mmCIF file with all atom_site columns, C-alpha atoms in Angstrom:
data_model
loop_
_atom_site.group_PDB
_atom_site.id
_atom_site.type_symbol
_atom_site.label_atom_id
_atom_site.label_alt_id
_atom_site.label_comp_id
_atom_site.label_asym_id
_atom_site.label_entity_id
_atom_site.label_seq_id
_atom_site.pdbx_PDB_ins_code
_atom_site.Cartn_x
_atom_site.Cartn_y
_atom_site.Cartn_z
_atom_site.occupancy
_atom_site.B_iso_or_equiv
_atom_site.pdbx_formal_charge
_atom_site.auth_seq_id
_atom_site.auth_comp_id
_atom_site.auth_asym_id
_atom_site.auth_atom_id
_atom_site.pdbx_PDB_model_num
ATOM 1   C CA . MET A 1 1   ? 0.492  -0.008 0.044   1.00 58.00 ? 1   MET A CA 1
ATOM 2   C CA . ARG A 1 2   ? 2.242  2.381  1.043   1.00 56.00 ? 2   ARG A CA 1
ATOM 3   C CA . GLN A 1 3   ? 4.616  1.491  -2.498  1.00 57.00 ? 3   GLN A CA 1
ATOM 4   C CA . LEU A 1 4   ? 1.471  2.519  -4.018  1.00 50.00 ? 4   LEU A CA 1
ATOM 5   C CA . ASN A 1 5   ? 0.662  5.805  -2.560  1.00 52.00 ? 5   ASN A CA 1
ATOM 6   C CA . GLU A 1 6   ? 4.603  6.598  -3.284  1.00 51.00 ? 6   GLU A CA 1
ATOM 7   C CA . SER A 1 7   ? 3.692  5.997  -6.941  1.00 53.00 ? 7   SER A CA 1
ATOM 8   C CA . ASN A 1 8   ? 0.359  8.032  -6.869  1.00 56.00 ? 8   ASN A CA 1
ATOM 9   C CA . ASN A 1 9   ? 2.973  10.986 -5.187  1.00 61.00 ? 9   ASN A CA 1
ATOM 10  C CA . ASN A 1 10  ? 4.987  10.552 -8.519  1.00 62.00 ? 10  ASN A CA 1
ATOM 11  C CA . ASP A 1 11  ? 2.836  10.561 -10.532 1.00 68.00 ? 11  ASP A CA 1
ATOM 12  C CA . ARG A 1 12  ? 1.109  13.755 -9.066  1.00 80.00 ? 12  ARG A CA 1
ATOM 13  C CA . ASN A 1 13  ? 4.372  15.438 -8.791  1.00 74.00 ? 13  ASN A CA 1
ATOM 14  C CA . LYS A 1 14  ? 5.433  14.736 -12.095 1.00 85.00 ? 14  LYS A CA 1
ATOM 15  C CA . ASP A 1 15  ? 1.630  16.340 -13.573 1.00 88.00 ? 15  ASP A CA 1
ATOM 16  C CA . VAL A 1 16  ? 1.769  19.346 -11.766 1.00 93.00 ? 16  VAL A CA 1
ATOM 17  C CA . ARG A 1 17  ? 5.441  19.683 -12.896 1.00 94.00 ? 17  ARG A CA 1
ATOM 18  C CA . ASP A 1 18  ? 4.051  19.273 -16.424 1.00 94.00 ? 18  ASP A CA 1
ATOM 19  C CA . GLN A 1 19  ? 1.112  21.664 -15.839 1.00 96.00 ? 19  GLN A CA 1
ATOM 20  C CA . ILE A 1 20  ? 3.623  24.045 -15.181 1.00 96.00 ? 20  ILE A CA 1
ATOM 21  C CA . LEU A 1 21  ? 6.141  23.820 -17.903 1.00 96.00 ? 21  LEU A CA 1
ATOM 22  C CA . ARG A 1 22  ? 3.280  23.574 -20.636 1.00 96.00 ? 22  ARG A CA 1
ATOM 23  C CA . ALA A 1 23  ? 2.365  27.079 -19.403 1.00 97.00 ? 23  ALA A CA 1
ATOM 24  C CA . ALA A 1 24  ? 5.312  28.292 -18.447 1.00 97.00 ? 24  ALA A CA 1
ATOM 25  C CA . LYS A 1 25  ? 6.412  27.369 -22.223 1.00 96.00 ? 25  LYS A CA 1
ATOM 26  C CA . HIS A 1 26  ? 3.630  28.819 -23.963 1.00 96.00 ? 26  HIS A CA 1
ATOM 27  C CA . LEU A 1 27  ? 3.430  32.115 -21.900 1.00 97.00 ? 27  LEU A CA 1
ATOM 28  C CA . PHE A 1 28  ? 7.202  32.601 -22.746 1.00 97.00 ? 28  PHE A CA 1
ATOM 29  C CA . ALA A 1 29  ? 6.752  32.364 -25.982 1.00 94.00 ? 29  ALA A CA 1
ATOM 30  C CA . LYS A 1 30  ? 3.925  35.046 -26.363 1.00 95.00 ? 30  LYS A CA 1
ATOM 31  C CA . ASN A 1 31  ? 5.215  37.230 -23.713 1.00 96.00 ? 31  ASN A CA 1
ATOM 32  C CA . GLY A 1 32  ? 9.287  36.767 -23.008 1.00 95.00 ? 32  GLY A CA 1
ATOM 33  C CA . TYR A 1 33  ? 11.220 35.859 -20.004 1.00 95.00 ? 33  TYR A CA 1
ATOM 34  C CA . GLU A 1 34  ? 11.278 39.352 -18.474 1.00 94.00 ? 34  GLU A CA 1
ATOM 35  C CA . GLY A 1 35  ? 7.200  40.067 -19.078 1.00 96.00 ? 35  GLY A CA 1
ATOM 36  C CA . THR A 1 36  ? 6.146  37.059 -17.415 1.00 97.00 ? 36  THR A CA 1
ATOM 37  C CA . THR A 1 37  ? 5.577  36.636 -13.823 1.00 96.00 ? 37  THR A CA 1
ATOM 38  C CA . VAL A 1 38  ? 5.637  33.356 -11.768 1.00 96.00 ? 38  VAL A CA 1
ATOM 39  C CA . ARG A 1 39  ? 2.109  33.817 -10.744 1.00 95.00 ? 39  ARG A CA 1
ATOM 40  C CA . GLN A 1 40  ? 0.602  34.203 -14.625 1.00 97.00 ? 40  GLN A CA 1
ATOM 41  C CA . ILE A 1 41  ? 2.453  30.863 -14.868 1.00 97.00 ? 41  ILE A CA 1
ATOM 42  C CA . CYS A 1 42  ? 0.367  29.576 -11.984 1.00 95.00 ? 42  CYS A CA 1
ATOM 43  C CA . THR A 1 43  ? -2.540 31.015 -13.129 1.00 95.00 ? 43  THR A CA 1
ATOM 44  C CA . GLU A 1 44  ? -2.179 29.517 -17.019 1.00 96.00 ? 44  GLU A CA 1
ATOM 45  C CA . ALA A 1 45  ? -1.381 26.045 -14.974 1.00 95.00 ? 45  ALA A CA 1
ATOM 46  C CA . ASN A 1 46  ? -3.822 26.509 -12.636 1.00 94.00 ? 46  ASN A CA 1
ATOM 47  C CA . VAL A 1 47  ? -1.645 25.476 -9.316  1.00 94.00 ? 47  VAL A CA 1
ATOM 48  C CA . SER A 1 48  ? -0.051 27.617 -6.119  1.00 93.00 ? 48  SER A CA 1
ATOM 49  C CA . LEU A 1 49  ? 2.616  30.006 -6.408  1.00 92.00 ? 49  LEU A CA 1
ATOM 50  C CA . ALA A 1 50  ? 3.723  27.406 -3.414  1.00 93.00 ? 50  ALA A CA 1
ATOM 51  C CA . LEU A 1 51  ? 3.796  24.892 -6.130  1.00 93.00 ? 51  LEU A CA 1
ATOM 52  C CA . VAL A 1 52  ? 6.127  26.561 -8.103  1.00 93.00 ? 52  VAL A CA 1
ATOM 53  C CA . SER A 1 53  ? 8.894  27.161 -5.367  1.00 92.00 ? 53  SER A CA 1
ATOM 54  C CA . TYR A 1 54  ? 8.709  23.268 -4.439  1.00 93.00 ? 54  TYR A CA 1
ATOM 55  C CA . HIS A 1 55  ? 9.520  22.245 -7.609  1.00 93.00 ? 55  HIS A CA 1
ATOM 56  C CA . PHE A 1 56  ? 11.503 24.245 -9.533  1.00 94.00 ? 56  PHE A CA 1
ATOM 57  C CA . GLY A 1 57  ? 12.936 26.754 -6.590  1.00 93.00 ? 57  GLY A CA 1
ATOM 58  C CA . GLY A 1 58  ? 11.892 29.788 -9.021  1.00 93.00 ? 58  GLY A CA 1
ATOM 59  C CA . LYS A 1 59  ? 11.520 31.245 -12.346 1.00 96.00 ? 59  LYS A CA 1
ATOM 60  C CA . GLU A 1 60  ? 14.501 31.203 -13.781 1.00 95.00 ? 60  GLU A CA 1
ATOM 61  C CA . ASN A 1 61  ? 14.532 27.123 -12.748 1.00 95.00 ? 61  ASN A CA 1
ATOM 62  C CA . VAL A 1 62  ? 11.205 26.581 -15.000 1.00 96.00 ? 62  VAL A CA 1
ATOM 63  C CA . PHE A 1 63  ? 12.910 28.651 -17.675 1.00 96.00 ? 63  PHE A CA 1
ATOM 64  C CA . LEU A 1 64  ? 15.879 26.591 -18.028 1.00 94.00 ? 64  LEU A CA 1
ATOM 65  C CA . GLU A 1 65  ? 13.691 23.208 -17.427 1.00 95.00 ? 65  GLU A CA 1
ATOM 66  C CA . ILE A 1 66  ? 11.844 24.234 -20.203 1.00 95.00 ? 66  ILE A CA 1
ATOM 67  C CA . PHE A 1 67  ? 14.690 22.747 -22.890 1.00 93.00 ? 67  PHE A CA 1
ATOM 68  C CA . HIS A 1 68  ? 14.681 19.417 -21.479 1.00 90.00 ? 68  HIS A CA 1
ATOM 69  C CA . THR A 1 69  ? 13.449 18.123 -24.781 1.00 88.00 ? 69  THR A CA 1
ATOM 70  C CA . ILE A 1 70  ? 15.595 20.462 -26.855 1.00 88.00 ? 70  ILE A CA 1
ATOM 71  C CA . ARG A 1 71  ? 18.789 19.062 -25.341 1.00 87.00 ? 71  ARG A CA 1
ATOM 72  C CA . GLN A 1 72  ? 17.427 15.732 -25.371 1.00 87.00 ? 72  GLN A CA 1
ATOM 73  C CA . PHE A 1 73  ? 17.024 15.532 -29.362 1.00 87.00 ? 73  PHE A CA 1
ATOM 74  C CA . PHE A 1 74  ? 20.093 17.724 -30.045 1.00 82.00 ? 74  PHE A CA 1
ATOM 75  C CA . GLY A 1 75  ? 21.714 15.587 -27.254 1.00 80.00 ? 75  GLY A CA 1
ATOM 76  C CA . ASN A 1 76  ? 20.976 12.305 -29.282 1.00 82.00 ? 76  ASN A CA 1
ATOM 77  C CA . MET A 1 77  ? 21.718 13.714 -32.792 1.00 82.00 ? 77  MET A CA 1
ATOM 78  C CA . ASN A 1 78  ? 24.219 11.206 -34.327 1.00 85.00 ? 78  ASN A CA 1
ATOM 79  C CA . TYR A 1 79  ? 24.780 11.447 -37.821 1.00 91.00 ? 79  TYR A CA 1
ATOM 80  C CA . ASP A 1 80  ? 27.545 8.856  -40.151 1.00 91.00 ? 80  ASP A CA 1
ATOM 81  C CA . LEU A 1 81  ? 29.856 11.078 -41.214 1.00 93.00 ? 81  LEU A CA 1
ATOM 82  C CA . SER A 1 82  ? 31.357 9.514  -44.116 1.00 93.00 ? 82  SER A CA 1
ATOM 83  C CA . ASP A 1 83  ? 27.909 10.221 -45.991 1.00 95.00 ? 83  ASP A CA 1
ATOM 84  C CA . SER A 1 84  ? 28.386 13.616 -45.258 1.00 94.00 ? 84  SER A CA 1
ATOM 85  C CA . LEU A 1 85  ? 25.975 15.276 -47.419 1.00 93.00 ? 85  LEU A CA 1
ATOM 86  C CA . GLY A 1 86  ? 23.496 12.611 -46.741 1.00 95.00 ? 86  GLY A CA 1
ATOM 87  C CA . ALA A 1 87  ? 24.186 13.405 -42.908 1.00 96.00 ? 87  ALA A CA 1
ATOM 88  C CA . LEU A 1 88  ? 24.075 17.337 -43.594 1.00 96.00 ? 88  LEU A CA 1
ATOM 89  C CA . LYS A 1 89  ? 20.660 16.724 -45.627 1.00 95.00 ? 89  LYS A CA 1
ATOM 90  C CA . SER A 1 90  ? 18.750 14.391 -42.308 1.00 95.00 ? 90  SER A CA 1
ATOM 91  C CA . PHE A 1 91  ? 20.824 17.183 -40.130 1.00 95.00 ? 91  PHE A CA 1
ATOM 92  C CA . CYS A 1 92  ? 18.386 20.241 -41.926 1.00 94.00 ? 92  CYS A CA 1
ATOM 93  C CA . LYS A 1 93  ? 15.214 18.172 -42.256 1.00 94.00 ? 93  LYS A CA 1
ATOM 94  C CA . GLU A 1 94  ? 14.846 16.366 -38.691 1.00 93.00 ? 94  GLU A CA 1
ATOM 95  C CA . PHE A 1 95  ? 15.951 20.339 -37.483 1.00 92.00 ? 95  PHE A CA 1
ATOM 96  C CA . VAL A 1 96  ? 12.906 21.422 -39.383 1.00 91.00 ? 96  VAL A CA 1
ATOM 97  C CA . ILE A 1 97  ? 10.823 19.666 -38.357 1.00 91.00 ? 97  ILE A CA 1
ATOM 98  C CA . PHE A 1 98  ? 11.695 19.629 -34.847 1.00 90.00 ? 98  PHE A CA 1
ATOM 99  C CA . ARG A 1 99  ? 11.463 23.078 -34.961 1.00 89.00 ? 99  ARG A CA 1
ATOM 100 C CA . ASN A 1 100 ? 7.832  22.808 -36.461 1.00 88.00 ? 100 ASN A CA 1
ATOM 101 C CA . GLU A 1 101 ? 6.773  20.627 -33.491 1.00 90.00 ? 101 GLU A CA 1
ATOM 102 C CA . GLU A 1 102 ? 8.702  22.869 -30.654 1.00 90.00 ? 102 GLU A CA 1
ATOM 103 C CA . ARG A 1 103 ? 7.392  26.409 -31.784 1.00 88.00 ? 103 ARG A CA 1
ATOM 104 C CA . GLU A 1 104 ? 7.210  27.579 -28.285 1.00 92.00 ? 104 GLU A CA 1
ATOM 105 C CA . LEU A 1 105 ? 10.472 26.914 -27.464 1.00 91.00 ? 105 LEU A CA 1
ATOM 106 C CA . VAL A 1 106 ? 11.701 27.643 -30.579 1.00 88.00 ? 106 VAL A CA 1
ATOM 107 C CA . SER A 1 107 ? 10.392 31.169 -30.198 1.00 89.00 ? 107 SER A CA 1
ATOM 108 C CA . ILE A 1 108 ? 11.603 31.280 -27.002 1.00 93.00 ? 108 ILE A CA 1
ATOM 109 C CA . LEU A 1 109 ? 15.423 30.921 -28.359 1.00 89.00 ? 109 LEU A CA 1
ATOM 110 C CA . GLN A 1 110 ? 14.888 33.706 -31.058 1.00 88.00 ? 110 GLN A CA 1
ATOM 111 C CA . GLN A 1 111 ? 14.048 35.422 -28.692 1.00 90.00 ? 111 GLN A CA 1
ATOM 112 C CA . GLU A 1 112 ? 16.545 35.598 -26.099 1.00 92.00 ? 112 GLU A CA 1
ATOM 113 C CA . LEU A 1 113 ? 19.273 35.335 -29.350 1.00 88.00 ? 113 LEU A CA 1
ATOM 114 C CA . VAL A 1 114 ? 17.879 39.136 -30.710 1.00 88.00 ? 114 VAL A CA 1
ATOM 115 C CA . MET A 1 115 ? 18.015 40.468 -27.408 1.00 91.00 ? 115 MET A CA 1
ATOM 116 C CA . ASN A 1 116 ? 21.308 38.875 -26.156 1.00 93.00 ? 116 ASN A CA 1
ATOM 117 C CA . SER A 1 117 ? 19.526 37.934 -22.952 1.00 93.00 ? 117 SER A CA 1
ATOM 118 C CA . PRO A 1 118 ? 22.224 37.753 -19.917 1.00 92.00 ? 118 PRO A CA 1
ATOM 119 C CA . ARG A 1 119 ? 20.651 34.440 -19.785 1.00 93.00 ? 119 ARG A CA 1
ATOM 120 C CA . LEU A 1 120 ? 22.279 32.788 -22.457 1.00 91.00 ? 120 LEU A CA 1
ATOM 121 C CA . GLU A 1 121 ? 25.253 31.854 -21.095 1.00 91.00 ? 121 GLU A CA 1
ATOM 122 C CA . MET A 1 122 ? 22.826 29.394 -18.889 1.00 91.00 ? 122 MET A CA 1
ATOM 123 C CA . LEU A 1 123 ? 21.651 28.271 -22.412 1.00 90.00 ? 123 LEU A CA 1
ATOM 124 C CA . THR A 1 124 ? 24.560 27.120 -24.053 1.00 89.00 ? 124 THR A CA 1
ATOM 125 C CA . ASP A 1 125 ? 24.090 23.320 -23.746 1.00 88.00 ? 125 ASP A CA 1
ATOM 126 C CA . VAL A 1 126 ? 21.198 23.914 -25.565 1.00 87.00 ? 126 VAL A CA 1
ATOM 127 C CA . PHE A 1 127 ? 22.607 26.100 -28.502 1.00 85.00 ? 127 PHE A CA 1
ATOM 128 C CA . GLN A 1 128 ? 25.788 24.200 -28.688 1.00 87.00 ? 128 GLN A CA 1
ATOM 129 C CA . PRO A 1 129 ? 25.173 20.427 -29.429 1.00 88.00 ? 129 PRO A CA 1
ATOM 130 C CA . SER A 1 130 ? 23.610 21.330 -32.561 1.00 90.00 ? 130 SER A CA 1
ATOM 131 C CA . TRP A 1 131 ? 25.730 23.952 -33.916 1.00 92.00 ? 131 TRP A CA 1
ATOM 132 C CA . GLU A 1 132 ? 28.884 21.584 -33.100 1.00 92.00 ? 132 GLU A CA 1
ATOM 133 C CA . GLN A 1 133 ? 27.006 18.909 -35.055 1.00 93.00 ? 133 GLN A CA 1
ATOM 134 C CA . LEU A 1 134 ? 26.419 21.257 -38.108 1.00 95.00 ? 134 LEU A CA 1
ATOM 135 C CA . ARG A 1 135 ? 29.827 22.433 -37.996 1.00 95.00 ? 135 ARG A CA 1
ATOM 136 C CA . LEU A 1 136 ? 31.301 19.093 -37.750 1.00 95.00 ? 136 LEU A CA 1
ATOM 137 C CA . ILE A 1 137 ? 29.648 17.608 -40.982 1.00 96.00 ? 137 ILE A CA 1
ATOM 138 C CA . LEU A 1 138 ? 30.196 20.849 -42.715 1.00 95.00 ? 138 LEU A CA 1
ATOM 139 C CA . GLN A 1 139 ? 33.454 20.202 -42.244 1.00 95.00 ? 139 GLN A CA 1
ATOM 140 C CA . GLU A 1 140 ? 33.304 16.508 -43.272 1.00 95.00 ? 140 GLU A CA 1
ATOM 141 C CA . CYS A 1 141 ? 31.818 17.777 -46.754 1.00 94.00 ? 141 CYS A CA 1
ATOM 142 C CA . GLN A 1 142 ? 34.517 20.248 -47.545 1.00 92.00 ? 142 GLN A CA 1
ATOM 143 C CA . ASN A 1 143 ? 36.983 17.811 -46.458 1.00 92.00 ? 143 ASN A CA 1
ATOM 144 C CA . LYS A 1 144 ? 35.625 15.818 -48.951 1.00 91.00 ? 144 LYS A CA 1
ATOM 145 C CA . LYS A 1 145 ? 34.824 18.387 -51.537 1.00 89.00 ? 145 LYS A CA 1
ATOM 146 C CA . THR A 1 146 ? 31.292 18.298 -51.984 1.00 89.00 ? 146 THR A CA 1
ATOM 147 C CA . ILE A 1 147 ? 30.612 21.640 -51.408 1.00 87.00 ? 147 ILE A CA 1
ATOM 148 C CA . SER A 1 148 ? 32.490 24.574 -52.242 1.00 81.00 ? 148 SER A CA 1
ATOM 149 C CA . PHE A 1 149 ? 31.673 27.076 -49.951 1.00 85.00 ? 149 PHE A CA 1
ATOM 150 C CA . PRO A 1 150 ? 34.424 29.031 -48.617 1.00 87.00 ? 150 PRO A CA 1
ATOM 151 C CA . SER A 1 151 ? 33.630 29.684 -44.883 1.00 91.00 ? 151 SER A CA 1
ATOM 152 C CA . VAL A 1 152 ? 32.262 26.924 -42.556 1.00 93.00 ? 152 VAL A CA 1
ATOM 153 C CA . ASP A 1 153 ? 31.358 29.481 -39.830 1.00 93.00 ? 153 ASP A CA 1
ATOM 154 C CA . VAL A 1 154 ? 30.077 31.231 -42.088 1.00 92.00 ? 154 VAL A CA 1
ATOM 155 C CA . ALA A 1 155 ? 28.086 28.432 -43.335 1.00 94.00 ? 155 ALA A CA 1
ATOM 156 C CA . VAL A 1 156 ? 26.790 27.247 -39.708 1.00 94.00 ? 156 VAL A CA 1
ATOM 157 C CA . ASN A 1 157 ? 25.167 30.606 -39.716 1.00 92.00 ? 157 ASN A CA 1
ATOM 158 C CA . PHE A 1 158 ? 23.349 30.560 -42.925 1.00 92.00 ? 158 PHE A CA 1
ATOM 159 C CA . ILE A 1 159 ? 22.290 27.353 -42.043 1.00 94.00 ? 159 ILE A CA 1
ATOM 160 C CA . MET A 1 160 ? 21.138 28.008 -39.117 1.00 92.00 ? 160 MET A CA 1
ATOM 161 C CA . GLY A 1 161 ? 19.304 31.239 -39.621 1.00 89.00 ? 161 GLY A CA 1
ATOM 162 C CA . THR A 1 162 ? 17.471 29.139 -42.088 1.00 89.00 ? 162 THR A CA 1
ATOM 163 C CA . LEU A 1 163 ? 16.417 26.389 -39.915 1.00 89.00 ? 163 LEU A CA 1
ATOM 164 C CA . MET A 1 164 ? 15.037 28.184 -37.348 1.00 84.00 ? 164 MET A CA 1
ATOM 165 C CA . TYR A 1 165 ? 13.096 30.823 -39.064 1.00 79.00 ? 165 TYR A CA 1
ATOM 166 C CA . SER A 1 166 ? 12.028 28.228 -41.616 1.00 63.00 ? 166 SER A CA 1
ATOM 167 C CA . LEU A 1 167 ? 8.254  28.567 -40.153 1.00 63.00 ? 167 LEU A CA 1
ATOM 168 C CA . ASP A 1 168 ? 5.241  30.315 -41.267 1.00 58.00 ? 168 ASP A CA 1
ATOM 169 C CA . ILE A 1 169 ? 4.987  33.822 -38.985 1.00 61.00 ? 169 ILE A CA 1
ATOM 170 C CA . ALA A 1 170 ? 1.120  34.786 -40.174 1.00 60.00 ? 170 ALA A CA 1
ATOM 171 C CA . PHE A 1 171 ? 2.154  38.314 -39.361 1.00 61.00 ? 171 PHE A CA 1
ATOM 172 C CA . LEU A 1 172 ? 4.706  38.477 -42.619 1.00 60.00 ? 172 LEU A CA 1
ATOM 173 C CA . ASN A 1 173 ? 2.957  36.187 -44.373 1.00 61.00 ? 173 ASN A CA 1
ATOM 174 C CA . GLN A 1 174 ? -0.545 36.900 -45.452 1.00 58.00 ? 174 GLN A CA 1
ATOM 175 C CA . ILE A 1 175 ? -1.584 34.265 -47.758 1.00 56.00 ? 175 ILE A CA 1
ATOM 176 C CA . HIS A 1 176 ? -0.821 30.651 -46.417 1.00 60.00 ? 176 HIS A CA 1
ATOM 177 C CA . SER A 1 177 ? -0.304 27.843 -48.036 1.00 64.00 ? 177 SER A CA 1
ATOM 178 C CA . LYS A 1 178 ? -1.261 24.213 -47.108 1.00 76.00 ? 178 LYS A CA 1
ATOM 179 C CA . ILE A 1 179 ? 2.321  22.622 -47.051 1.00 81.00 ? 179 ILE A CA 1
ATOM 180 C CA . SER A 1 180 ? 3.582  19.762 -44.530 1.00 85.00 ? 180 SER A CA 1
ATOM 181 C CA . PRO A 1 181 ? 6.473  19.554 -42.390 1.00 85.00 ? 181 PRO A CA 1
ATOM 182 C CA . GLU A 1 182 ? 7.919  17.106 -44.040 1.00 90.00 ? 182 GLU A CA 1
ATOM 183 C CA . GLN A 1 183 ? 7.752  19.576 -47.695 1.00 90.00 ? 183 GLN A CA 1
ATOM 184 C CA . VAL A 1 184 ? 8.735  22.537 -45.588 1.00 87.00 ? 184 VAL A CA 1
ATOM 185 C CA . ALA A 1 185 ? 11.626 20.818 -44.504 1.00 91.00 ? 185 ALA A CA 1
ATOM 186 C CA . ASP A 1 186 ? 12.494 19.186 -48.072 1.00 92.00 ? 186 ASP A CA 1
ATOM 187 C CA . LEU A 1 187 ? 12.242 22.758 -49.120 1.00 91.00 ? 187 LEU A CA 1
ATOM 188 C CA . ALA A 1 188 ? 14.793 24.201 -47.012 1.00 91.00 ? 188 ALA A CA 1
ATOM 189 C CA . VAL A 1 189 ? 17.401 21.415 -47.848 1.00 92.00 ? 189 VAL A CA 1
ATOM 190 C CA . ALA A 1 190 ? 16.884 22.267 -51.462 1.00 92.00 ? 190 ALA A CA 1
ATOM 191 C CA . PHE A 1 191 ? 17.706 26.021 -49.965 1.00 92.00 ? 191 PHE A CA 1
ATOM 192 C CA . ILE A 1 192 ? 20.070 25.678 -48.132 1.00 93.00 ? 192 ILE A CA 1
ATOM 193 C CA . PHE A 1 193 ? 22.006 22.928 -50.702 1.00 92.00 ? 193 PHE A CA 1
ATOM 194 C CA . ASN A 1 194 ? 21.854 25.129 -53.469 1.00 90.00 ? 194 ASN A CA 1
ATOM 195 C CA . GLY A 1 195 ? 23.407 28.023 -51.102 1.00 88.00 ? 195 GLY A CA 1
ATOM 196 C CA . LEU A 1 196 ? 26.473 26.087 -50.627 1.00 87.00 ? 196 LEU A CA 1
ATOM 197 C CA . GLN A 1 197 ? 26.855 24.587 -54.678 1.00 77.00 ? 197 GLN A CA 1
ATOM 198 C CA . ALA A 1 198 ? 26.654 21.530 -53.059 1.00 61.00 ? 198 ALA A CA 1
ATOM 199 C CA . THR A 1 199 ? 27.837 19.552 -55.697 1.00 56.00 ? 199 THR A CA 1
ATOM 200 C CA . THR A 1 200 ? 24.973 16.636 -55.665 1.00 54.00 ? 200 THR A CA 1
ATOM 201 C CA . ILE A 1 201 ? 22.226 16.683 -53.175 1.00 54.00 ? 201 ILE A CA 1
#
């Protein structure tokens, strides 16, 4: 019976944590970090103020925790560099599809980058894995002479800019076409490969 109660408590705690994180992600994406209060998060999550302190200790820890999904995704990225162009194509496609699934998270990251936020140092483990993985792939493409782009560093910025903004933004796009995330990913790959002057796709 005691084990059952502990299991139920663990489940309830996980549900509350998830509610708080979902609410925080939505509000940070909508209002930014500075424009979001713990009270707003609690109201959105329908939980008491004390529960945020209990589970996370404060707003900053909630903010850092919402990026767990991205850390997991990029931490598990692993590509066969013997097929450098195939690796580049897979990286780009997977990023665009993930970007579509996690719109709010990537929007929060974009806000932090544009503001050159003091929190960027704390998000190093969120950004670096993907950028380093892309840099390794591009370096291998250059070593194999399958792309002719003169600078790997510039190419990394060029590609990540394309991938992070490969999303239909209602304010900028008044005409909406029905394109699936997979189709957007394919178009992004073609755009990037042409930009890099790859010898083949």
